[in-house]
PDB file of C-alpha atoms in Angstrom:
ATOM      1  CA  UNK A1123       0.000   0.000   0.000  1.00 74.00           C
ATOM      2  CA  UNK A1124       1.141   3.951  -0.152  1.00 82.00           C
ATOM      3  CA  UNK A1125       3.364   4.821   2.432  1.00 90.00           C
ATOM      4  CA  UNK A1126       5.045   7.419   3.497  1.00 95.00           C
ATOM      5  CA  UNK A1127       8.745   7.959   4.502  1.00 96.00           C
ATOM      6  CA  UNK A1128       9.948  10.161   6.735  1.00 97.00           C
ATOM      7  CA  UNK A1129      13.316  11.049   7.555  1.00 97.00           C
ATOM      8  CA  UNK A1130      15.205  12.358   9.592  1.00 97.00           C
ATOM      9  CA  UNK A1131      13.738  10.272  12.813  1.00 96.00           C
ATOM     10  CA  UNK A1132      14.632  13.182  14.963  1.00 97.00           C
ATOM     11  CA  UNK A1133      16.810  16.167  15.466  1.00 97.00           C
ATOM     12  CA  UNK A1134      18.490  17.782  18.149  1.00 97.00           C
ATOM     13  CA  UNK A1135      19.201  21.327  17.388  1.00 96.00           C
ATOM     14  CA  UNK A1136      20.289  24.450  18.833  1.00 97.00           C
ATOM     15  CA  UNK A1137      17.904  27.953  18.673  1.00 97.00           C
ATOM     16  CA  UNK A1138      18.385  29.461  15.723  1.00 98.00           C
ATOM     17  CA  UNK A1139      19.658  26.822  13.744  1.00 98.00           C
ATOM     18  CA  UNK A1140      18.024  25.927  10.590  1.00 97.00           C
ATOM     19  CA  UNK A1141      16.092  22.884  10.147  1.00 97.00           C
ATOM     20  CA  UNK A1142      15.376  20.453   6.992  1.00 98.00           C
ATOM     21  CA  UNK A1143      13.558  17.548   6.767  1.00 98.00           C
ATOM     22  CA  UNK A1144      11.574  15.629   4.301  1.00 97.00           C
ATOM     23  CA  UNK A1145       8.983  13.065   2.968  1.00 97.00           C
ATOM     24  CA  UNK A1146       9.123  10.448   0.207  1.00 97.00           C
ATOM     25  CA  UNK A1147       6.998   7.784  -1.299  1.00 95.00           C
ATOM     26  CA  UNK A1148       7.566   4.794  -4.043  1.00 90.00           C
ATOM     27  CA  UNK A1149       3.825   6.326  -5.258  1.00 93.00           C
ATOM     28  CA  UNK A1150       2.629   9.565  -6.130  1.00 93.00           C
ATOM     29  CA  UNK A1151       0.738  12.036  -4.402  1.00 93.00           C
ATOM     30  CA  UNK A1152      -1.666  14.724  -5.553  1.00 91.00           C
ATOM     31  CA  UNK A1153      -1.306  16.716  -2.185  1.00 93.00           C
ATOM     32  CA  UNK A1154       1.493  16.815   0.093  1.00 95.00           C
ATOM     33  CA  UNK A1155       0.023  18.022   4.243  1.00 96.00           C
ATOM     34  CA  UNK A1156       2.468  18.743   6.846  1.00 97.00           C
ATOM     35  CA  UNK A1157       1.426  19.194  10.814  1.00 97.00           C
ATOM     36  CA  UNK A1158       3.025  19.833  13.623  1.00 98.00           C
ATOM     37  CA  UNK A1159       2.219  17.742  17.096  1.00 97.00           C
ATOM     38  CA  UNK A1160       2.670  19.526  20.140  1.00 96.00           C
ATOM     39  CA  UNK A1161       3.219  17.174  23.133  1.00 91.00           C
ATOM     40  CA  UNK A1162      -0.230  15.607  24.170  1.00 92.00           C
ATOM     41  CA  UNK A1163      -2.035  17.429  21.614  1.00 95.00           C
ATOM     42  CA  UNK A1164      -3.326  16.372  18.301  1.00 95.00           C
ATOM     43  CA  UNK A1165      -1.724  17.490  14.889  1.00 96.00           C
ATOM     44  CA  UNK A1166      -2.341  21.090  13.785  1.00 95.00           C
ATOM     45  CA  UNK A1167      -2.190  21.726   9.815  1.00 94.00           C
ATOM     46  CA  UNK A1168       1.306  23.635   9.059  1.00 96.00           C
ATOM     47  CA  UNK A1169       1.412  24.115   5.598  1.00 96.00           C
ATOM     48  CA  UNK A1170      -0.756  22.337   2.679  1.00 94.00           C
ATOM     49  CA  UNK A1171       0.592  21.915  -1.235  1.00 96.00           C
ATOM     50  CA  UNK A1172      -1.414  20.987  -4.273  1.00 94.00           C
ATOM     51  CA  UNK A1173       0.481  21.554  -7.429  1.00 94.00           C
ATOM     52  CA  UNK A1174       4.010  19.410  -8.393  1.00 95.00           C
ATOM     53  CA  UNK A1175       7.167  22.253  -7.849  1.00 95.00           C
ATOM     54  CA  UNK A1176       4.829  24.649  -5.505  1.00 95.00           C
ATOM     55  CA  UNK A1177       6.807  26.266  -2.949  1.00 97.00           C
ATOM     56  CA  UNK A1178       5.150  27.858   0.089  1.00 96.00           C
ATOM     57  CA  UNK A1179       5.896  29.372   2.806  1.00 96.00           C
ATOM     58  CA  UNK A1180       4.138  30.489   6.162  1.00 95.00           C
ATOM     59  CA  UNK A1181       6.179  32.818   8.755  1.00 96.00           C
ATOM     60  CA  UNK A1182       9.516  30.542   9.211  1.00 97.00           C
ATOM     61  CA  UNK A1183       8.369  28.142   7.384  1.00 98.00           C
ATOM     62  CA  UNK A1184       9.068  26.737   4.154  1.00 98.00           C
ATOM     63  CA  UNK A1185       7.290  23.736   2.408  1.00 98.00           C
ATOM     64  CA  UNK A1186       7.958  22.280  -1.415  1.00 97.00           C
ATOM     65  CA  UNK A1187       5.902  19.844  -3.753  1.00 97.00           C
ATOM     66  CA  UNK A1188       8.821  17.896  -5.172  1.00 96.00           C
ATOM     67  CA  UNK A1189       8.214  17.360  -9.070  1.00 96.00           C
ATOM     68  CA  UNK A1190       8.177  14.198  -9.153  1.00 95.00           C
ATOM     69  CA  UNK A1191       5.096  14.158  -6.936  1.00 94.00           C
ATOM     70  CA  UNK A1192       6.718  11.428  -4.904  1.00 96.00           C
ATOM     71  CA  UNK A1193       8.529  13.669  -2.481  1.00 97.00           C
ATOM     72  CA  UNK A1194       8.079  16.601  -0.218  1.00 98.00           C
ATOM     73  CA  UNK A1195      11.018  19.082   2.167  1.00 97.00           C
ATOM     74  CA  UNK A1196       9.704  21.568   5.339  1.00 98.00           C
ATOM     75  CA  UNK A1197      12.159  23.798   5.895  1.00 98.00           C
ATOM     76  CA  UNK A1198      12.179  25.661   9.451  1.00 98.00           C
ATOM     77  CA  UNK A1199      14.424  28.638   9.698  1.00 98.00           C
ATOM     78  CA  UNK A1200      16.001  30.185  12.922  1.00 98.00           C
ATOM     79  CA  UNK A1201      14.885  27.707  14.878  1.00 98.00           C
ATOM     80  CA  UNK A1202      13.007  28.283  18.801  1.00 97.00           C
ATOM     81  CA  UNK A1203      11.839  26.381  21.404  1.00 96.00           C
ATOM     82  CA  UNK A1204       8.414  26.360  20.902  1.00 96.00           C
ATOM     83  CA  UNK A1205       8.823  24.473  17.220  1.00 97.00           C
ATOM     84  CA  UNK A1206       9.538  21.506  19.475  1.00 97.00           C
ATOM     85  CA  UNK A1207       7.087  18.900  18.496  1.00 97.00           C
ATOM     86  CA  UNK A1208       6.503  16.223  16.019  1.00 97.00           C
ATOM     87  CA  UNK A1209       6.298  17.050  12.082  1.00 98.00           C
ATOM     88  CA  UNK A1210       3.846  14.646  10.076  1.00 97.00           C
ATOM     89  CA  UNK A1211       3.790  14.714   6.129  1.00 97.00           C
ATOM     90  CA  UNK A1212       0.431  13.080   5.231  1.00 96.00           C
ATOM     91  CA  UNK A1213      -1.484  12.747   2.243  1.00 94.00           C
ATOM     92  CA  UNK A1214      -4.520  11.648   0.932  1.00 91.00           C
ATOM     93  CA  UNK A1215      -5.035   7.960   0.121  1.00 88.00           C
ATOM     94  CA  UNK A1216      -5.810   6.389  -3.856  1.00 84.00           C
ATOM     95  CA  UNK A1217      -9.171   6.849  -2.906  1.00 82.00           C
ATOM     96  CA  UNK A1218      -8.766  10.555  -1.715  1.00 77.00           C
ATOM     97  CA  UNK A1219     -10.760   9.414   1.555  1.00 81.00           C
ATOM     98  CA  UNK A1220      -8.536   8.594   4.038  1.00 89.00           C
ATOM     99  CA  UNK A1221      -5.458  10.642   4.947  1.00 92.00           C
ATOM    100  CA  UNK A1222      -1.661   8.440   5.397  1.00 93.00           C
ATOM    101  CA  UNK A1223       0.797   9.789   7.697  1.00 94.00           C
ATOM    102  CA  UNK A1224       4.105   9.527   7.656  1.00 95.00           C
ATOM    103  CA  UNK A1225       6.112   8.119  11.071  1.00 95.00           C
ATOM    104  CA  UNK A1226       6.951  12.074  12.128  1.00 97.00           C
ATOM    105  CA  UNK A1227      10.050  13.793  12.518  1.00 97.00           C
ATOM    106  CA  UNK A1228      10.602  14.575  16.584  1.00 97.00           C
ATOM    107  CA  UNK A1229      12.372  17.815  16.794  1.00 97.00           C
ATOM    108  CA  UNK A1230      13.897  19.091  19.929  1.00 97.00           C
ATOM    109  CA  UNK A1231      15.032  22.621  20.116  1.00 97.00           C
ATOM    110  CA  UNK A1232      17.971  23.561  22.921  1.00 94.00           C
ATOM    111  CA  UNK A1233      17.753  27.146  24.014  1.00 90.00           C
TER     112      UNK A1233
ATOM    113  CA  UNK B1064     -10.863  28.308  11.632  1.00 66.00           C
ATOM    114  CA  UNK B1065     -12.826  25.228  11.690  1.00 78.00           C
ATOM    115  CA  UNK B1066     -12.806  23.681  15.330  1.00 91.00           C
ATOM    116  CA  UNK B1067     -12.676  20.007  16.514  1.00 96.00           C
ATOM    117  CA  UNK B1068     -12.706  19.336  20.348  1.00 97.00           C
ATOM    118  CA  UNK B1069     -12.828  16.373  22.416  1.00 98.00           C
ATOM    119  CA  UNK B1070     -13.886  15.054  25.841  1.00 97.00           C
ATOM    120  CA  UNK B1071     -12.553  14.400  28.325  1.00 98.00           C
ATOM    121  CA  UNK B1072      -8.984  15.544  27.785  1.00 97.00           C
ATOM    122  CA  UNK B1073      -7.843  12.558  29.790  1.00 97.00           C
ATOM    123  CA  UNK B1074      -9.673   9.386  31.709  1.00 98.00           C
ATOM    124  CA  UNK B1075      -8.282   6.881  34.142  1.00 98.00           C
ATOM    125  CA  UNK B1076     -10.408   4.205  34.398  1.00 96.00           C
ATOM    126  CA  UNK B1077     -10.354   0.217  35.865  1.00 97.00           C
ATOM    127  CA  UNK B1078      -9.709  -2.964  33.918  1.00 97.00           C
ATOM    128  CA  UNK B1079     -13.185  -4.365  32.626  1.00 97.00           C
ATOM    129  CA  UNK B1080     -14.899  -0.665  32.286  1.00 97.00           C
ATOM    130  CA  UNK B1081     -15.971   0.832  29.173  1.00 98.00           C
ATOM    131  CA  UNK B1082     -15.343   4.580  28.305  1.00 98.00           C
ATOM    132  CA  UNK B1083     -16.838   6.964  26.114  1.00 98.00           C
ATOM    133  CA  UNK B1084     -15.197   9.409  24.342  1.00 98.00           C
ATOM    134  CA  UNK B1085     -16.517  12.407  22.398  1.00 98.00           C
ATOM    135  CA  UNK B1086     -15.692  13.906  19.405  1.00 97.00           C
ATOM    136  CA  UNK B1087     -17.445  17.238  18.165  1.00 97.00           C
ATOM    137  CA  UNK B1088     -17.641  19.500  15.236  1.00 95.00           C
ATOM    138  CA  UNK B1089     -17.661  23.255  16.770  1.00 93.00           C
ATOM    139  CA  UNK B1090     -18.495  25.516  13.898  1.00 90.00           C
ATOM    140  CA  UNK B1091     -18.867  23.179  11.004  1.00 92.00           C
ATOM    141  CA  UNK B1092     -20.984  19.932   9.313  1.00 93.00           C
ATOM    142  CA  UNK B1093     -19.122  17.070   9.535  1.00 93.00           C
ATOM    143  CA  UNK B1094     -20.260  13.409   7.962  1.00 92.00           C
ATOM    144  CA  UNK B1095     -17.512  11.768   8.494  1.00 94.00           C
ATOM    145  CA  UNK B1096     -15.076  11.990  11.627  1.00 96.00           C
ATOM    146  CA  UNK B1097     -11.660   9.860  11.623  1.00 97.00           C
ATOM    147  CA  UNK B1098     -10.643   7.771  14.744  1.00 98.00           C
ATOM    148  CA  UNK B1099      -6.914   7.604  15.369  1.00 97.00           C
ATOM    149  CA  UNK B1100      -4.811   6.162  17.666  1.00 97.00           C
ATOM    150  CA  UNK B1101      -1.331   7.121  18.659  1.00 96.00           C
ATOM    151  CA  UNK B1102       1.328   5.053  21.052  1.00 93.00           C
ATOM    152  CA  UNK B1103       4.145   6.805  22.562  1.00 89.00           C
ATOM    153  CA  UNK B1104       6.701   7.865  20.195  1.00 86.00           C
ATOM    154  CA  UNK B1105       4.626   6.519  17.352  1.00 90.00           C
ATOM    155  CA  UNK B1106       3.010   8.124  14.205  1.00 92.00           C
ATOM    156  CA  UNK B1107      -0.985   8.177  14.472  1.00 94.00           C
ATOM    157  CA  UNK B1108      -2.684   5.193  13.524  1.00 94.00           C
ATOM    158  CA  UNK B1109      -6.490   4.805  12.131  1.00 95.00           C
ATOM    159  CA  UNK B1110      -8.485   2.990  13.983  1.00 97.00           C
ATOM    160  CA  UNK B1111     -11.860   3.722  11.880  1.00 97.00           C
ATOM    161  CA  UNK B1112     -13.593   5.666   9.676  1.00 96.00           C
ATOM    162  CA  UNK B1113     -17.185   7.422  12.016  1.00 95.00           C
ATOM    163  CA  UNK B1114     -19.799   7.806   9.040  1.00 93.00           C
ATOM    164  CA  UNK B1115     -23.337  10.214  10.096  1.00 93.00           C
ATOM    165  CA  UNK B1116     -25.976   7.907  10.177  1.00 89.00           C
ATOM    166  CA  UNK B1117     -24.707   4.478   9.200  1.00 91.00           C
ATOM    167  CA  UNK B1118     -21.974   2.436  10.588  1.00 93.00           C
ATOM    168  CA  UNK B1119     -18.496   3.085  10.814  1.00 95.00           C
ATOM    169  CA  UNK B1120     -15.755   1.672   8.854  1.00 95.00           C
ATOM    170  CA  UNK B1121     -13.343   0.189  10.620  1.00 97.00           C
ATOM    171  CA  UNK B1122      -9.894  -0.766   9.824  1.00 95.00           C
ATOM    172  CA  UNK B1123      -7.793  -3.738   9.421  1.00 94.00           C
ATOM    173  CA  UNK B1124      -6.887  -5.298  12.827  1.00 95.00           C
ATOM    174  CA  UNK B1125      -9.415  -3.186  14.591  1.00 96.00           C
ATOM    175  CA  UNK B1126     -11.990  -4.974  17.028  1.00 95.00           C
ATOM    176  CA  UNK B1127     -15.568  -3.800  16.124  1.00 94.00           C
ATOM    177  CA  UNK B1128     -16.885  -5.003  18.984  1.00 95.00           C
ATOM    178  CA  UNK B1129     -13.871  -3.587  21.363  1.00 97.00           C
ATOM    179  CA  UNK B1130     -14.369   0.022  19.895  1.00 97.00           C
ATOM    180  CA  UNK B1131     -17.738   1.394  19.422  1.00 97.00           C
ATOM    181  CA  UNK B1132     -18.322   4.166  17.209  1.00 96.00           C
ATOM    182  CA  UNK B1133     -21.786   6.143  16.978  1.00 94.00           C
ATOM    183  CA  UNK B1134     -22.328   9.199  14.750  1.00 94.00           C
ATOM    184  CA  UNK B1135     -25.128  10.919  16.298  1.00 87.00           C
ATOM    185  CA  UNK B1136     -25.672  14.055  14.343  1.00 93.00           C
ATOM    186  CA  UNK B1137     -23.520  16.058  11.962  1.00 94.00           C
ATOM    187  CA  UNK B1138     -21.248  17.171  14.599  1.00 95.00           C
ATOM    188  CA  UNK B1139     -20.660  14.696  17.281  1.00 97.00           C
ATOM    189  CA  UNK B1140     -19.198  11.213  16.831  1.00 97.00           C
ATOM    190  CA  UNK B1141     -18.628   9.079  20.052  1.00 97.00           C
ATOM    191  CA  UNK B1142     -15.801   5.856  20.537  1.00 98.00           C
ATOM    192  CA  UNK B1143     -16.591   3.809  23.469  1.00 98.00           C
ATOM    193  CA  UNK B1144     -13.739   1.623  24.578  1.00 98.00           C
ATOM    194  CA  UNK B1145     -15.851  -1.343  26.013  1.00 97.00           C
ATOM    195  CA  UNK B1146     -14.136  -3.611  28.675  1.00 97.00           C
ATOM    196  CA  UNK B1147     -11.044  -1.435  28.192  1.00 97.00           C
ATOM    197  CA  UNK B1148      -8.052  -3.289  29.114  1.00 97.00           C
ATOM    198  CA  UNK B1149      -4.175  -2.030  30.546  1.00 97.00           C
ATOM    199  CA  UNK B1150      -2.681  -2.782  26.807  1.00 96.00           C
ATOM    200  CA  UNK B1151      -6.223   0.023  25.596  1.00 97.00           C
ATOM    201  CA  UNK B1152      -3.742   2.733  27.371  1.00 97.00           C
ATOM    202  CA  UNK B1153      -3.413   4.925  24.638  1.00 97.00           C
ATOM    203  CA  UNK B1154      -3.940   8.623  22.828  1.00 97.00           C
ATOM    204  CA  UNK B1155      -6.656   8.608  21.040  1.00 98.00           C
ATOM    205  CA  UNK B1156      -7.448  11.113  18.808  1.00 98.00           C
ATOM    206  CA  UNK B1157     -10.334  12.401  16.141  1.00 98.00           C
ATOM    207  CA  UNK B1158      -9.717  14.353  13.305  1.00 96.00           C
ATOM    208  CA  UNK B1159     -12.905  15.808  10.927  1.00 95.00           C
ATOM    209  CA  UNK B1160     -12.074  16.624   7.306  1.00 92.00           C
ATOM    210  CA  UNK B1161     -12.151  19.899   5.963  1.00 88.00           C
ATOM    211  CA  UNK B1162     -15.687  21.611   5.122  1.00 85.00           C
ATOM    212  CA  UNK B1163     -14.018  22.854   1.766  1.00 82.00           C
ATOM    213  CA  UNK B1164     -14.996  20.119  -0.630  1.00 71.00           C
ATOM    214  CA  UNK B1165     -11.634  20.354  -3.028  1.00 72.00           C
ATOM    215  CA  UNK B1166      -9.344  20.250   0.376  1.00 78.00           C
ATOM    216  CA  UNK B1167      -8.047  16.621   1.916  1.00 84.00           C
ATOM    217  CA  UNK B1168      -7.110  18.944   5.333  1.00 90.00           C
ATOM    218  CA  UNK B1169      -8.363  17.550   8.475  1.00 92.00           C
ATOM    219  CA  UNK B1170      -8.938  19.068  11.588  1.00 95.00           C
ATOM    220  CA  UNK B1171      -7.555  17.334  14.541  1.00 96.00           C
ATOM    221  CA  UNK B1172      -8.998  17.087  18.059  1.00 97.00           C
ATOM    222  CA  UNK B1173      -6.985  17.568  20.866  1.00 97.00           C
ATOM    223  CA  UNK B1174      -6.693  13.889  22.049  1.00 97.00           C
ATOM    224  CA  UNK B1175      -7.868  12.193  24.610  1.00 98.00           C
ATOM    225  CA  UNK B1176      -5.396  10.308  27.372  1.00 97.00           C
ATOM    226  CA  UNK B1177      -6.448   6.972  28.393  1.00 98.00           C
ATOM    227  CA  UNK B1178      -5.092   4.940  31.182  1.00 97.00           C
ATOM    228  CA  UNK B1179      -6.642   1.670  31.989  1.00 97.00           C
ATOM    229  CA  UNK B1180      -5.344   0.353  35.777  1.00 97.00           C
TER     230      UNK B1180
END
């Protein structure tokens, strides 16, 4: 089945560092999602992308629709401690129904 | 934005009990409400699919009879753990897509801690 691949697992940064991570898949996706998980909370929607190439951006963040359609980056820049949390890439299923996440990227931020 | 809360926030209960948790709409429609549930240090995983007025979908692996879903009305869906057990301690969380037809966004509750003893 689709599934999505996350990497890295985790990061320990400092503040103000810049962060990268990304998303792949062996199948294509028509809509790339990321969200960010705060500690016991549920996911919030970060930034959404619809079109192959599209680059967007919301404050310090920065989120791409890779080409190929098989790949996504989220780019956080100067880094703080409230970005700690878990990063999800997720999109929509073959049937468009259901939504697959990928395994999250835990972040943790060093002041 | 569109609003999804749950309740309670977080539930201890005993081995052999059965808990209800709810899952509401605030400001929009919602047909169809996602059940997920997440393990520590572990990506969310669906449990089942809460349809308005017929019966929920659930997934692969999942215990129909263990996890009871009910969607009431348009903007509450319920999960009842039924003789929860220790290895039920888990987040659970719901998630209702967006109202925007040509969007696959959901909007995530914020969880629900549960802690069978």
């Amino acid at each position: 089945g689709q599934q999505l691949n996350q990497s890295p697992q985790s990061m320990f940064i400092q503040e103000g560092e810049d962060v990268s991570m990304n998303c792949t898949s062996s199948s294509i996706f028509n809509t790339w999602l990321w969200y960010k998980q705060d500690p016991g909370e549920g996911p919030v929607l970060l930034i959404a992308l619809y079109k192959a190439g599209e680059l967007t951006s919301n404050g310090r963040l920065t989120a791409q629709f890779g080409i190929t359609r098989k790949d996504s980056f989220l780019n956080i820049s100067a880094s703080i401690p409230s970005d700690v949390g878990i990063y999800f890439c997720a999109g929509p299923d073959s049937g468009g129904f259901k939504t697959i996440f990928g395994a999250g990227t835990r972040l943790f931020v060093k002041a | 934005g569109a609003v999804v809360s749950q309740h309670p926030s977080w539930v201890i209960c005993k081995s052999g009990t059965s808990v209800k948790i709810e899952c509401r709409s605030l400001d929009f429609q919602a047909t169809t409400m996602f059940w997920y549930r997440q393990f520590p240090k572990q990506s969310l995983m669906l449990m089942a699919t809460s349809n308005e007025g017929s019966k929920a979908t659930y997934e692969q692996g999942v215990e129909k009879d263990k996890f009871l879903i009910n969607h009431a009305s348009l903007t509450l869906s319920t999960l009842t753990v039924t003789s929860a057990h220790p290895e039920d301690s888990s987040f659970y969380i719901c998630s209702a897509p967006s109202p925007i037809l040509s969007s696959y966004e959901q909007y995530f509750g914020p969880g629900t801690r549960l802690t069978v003893t």
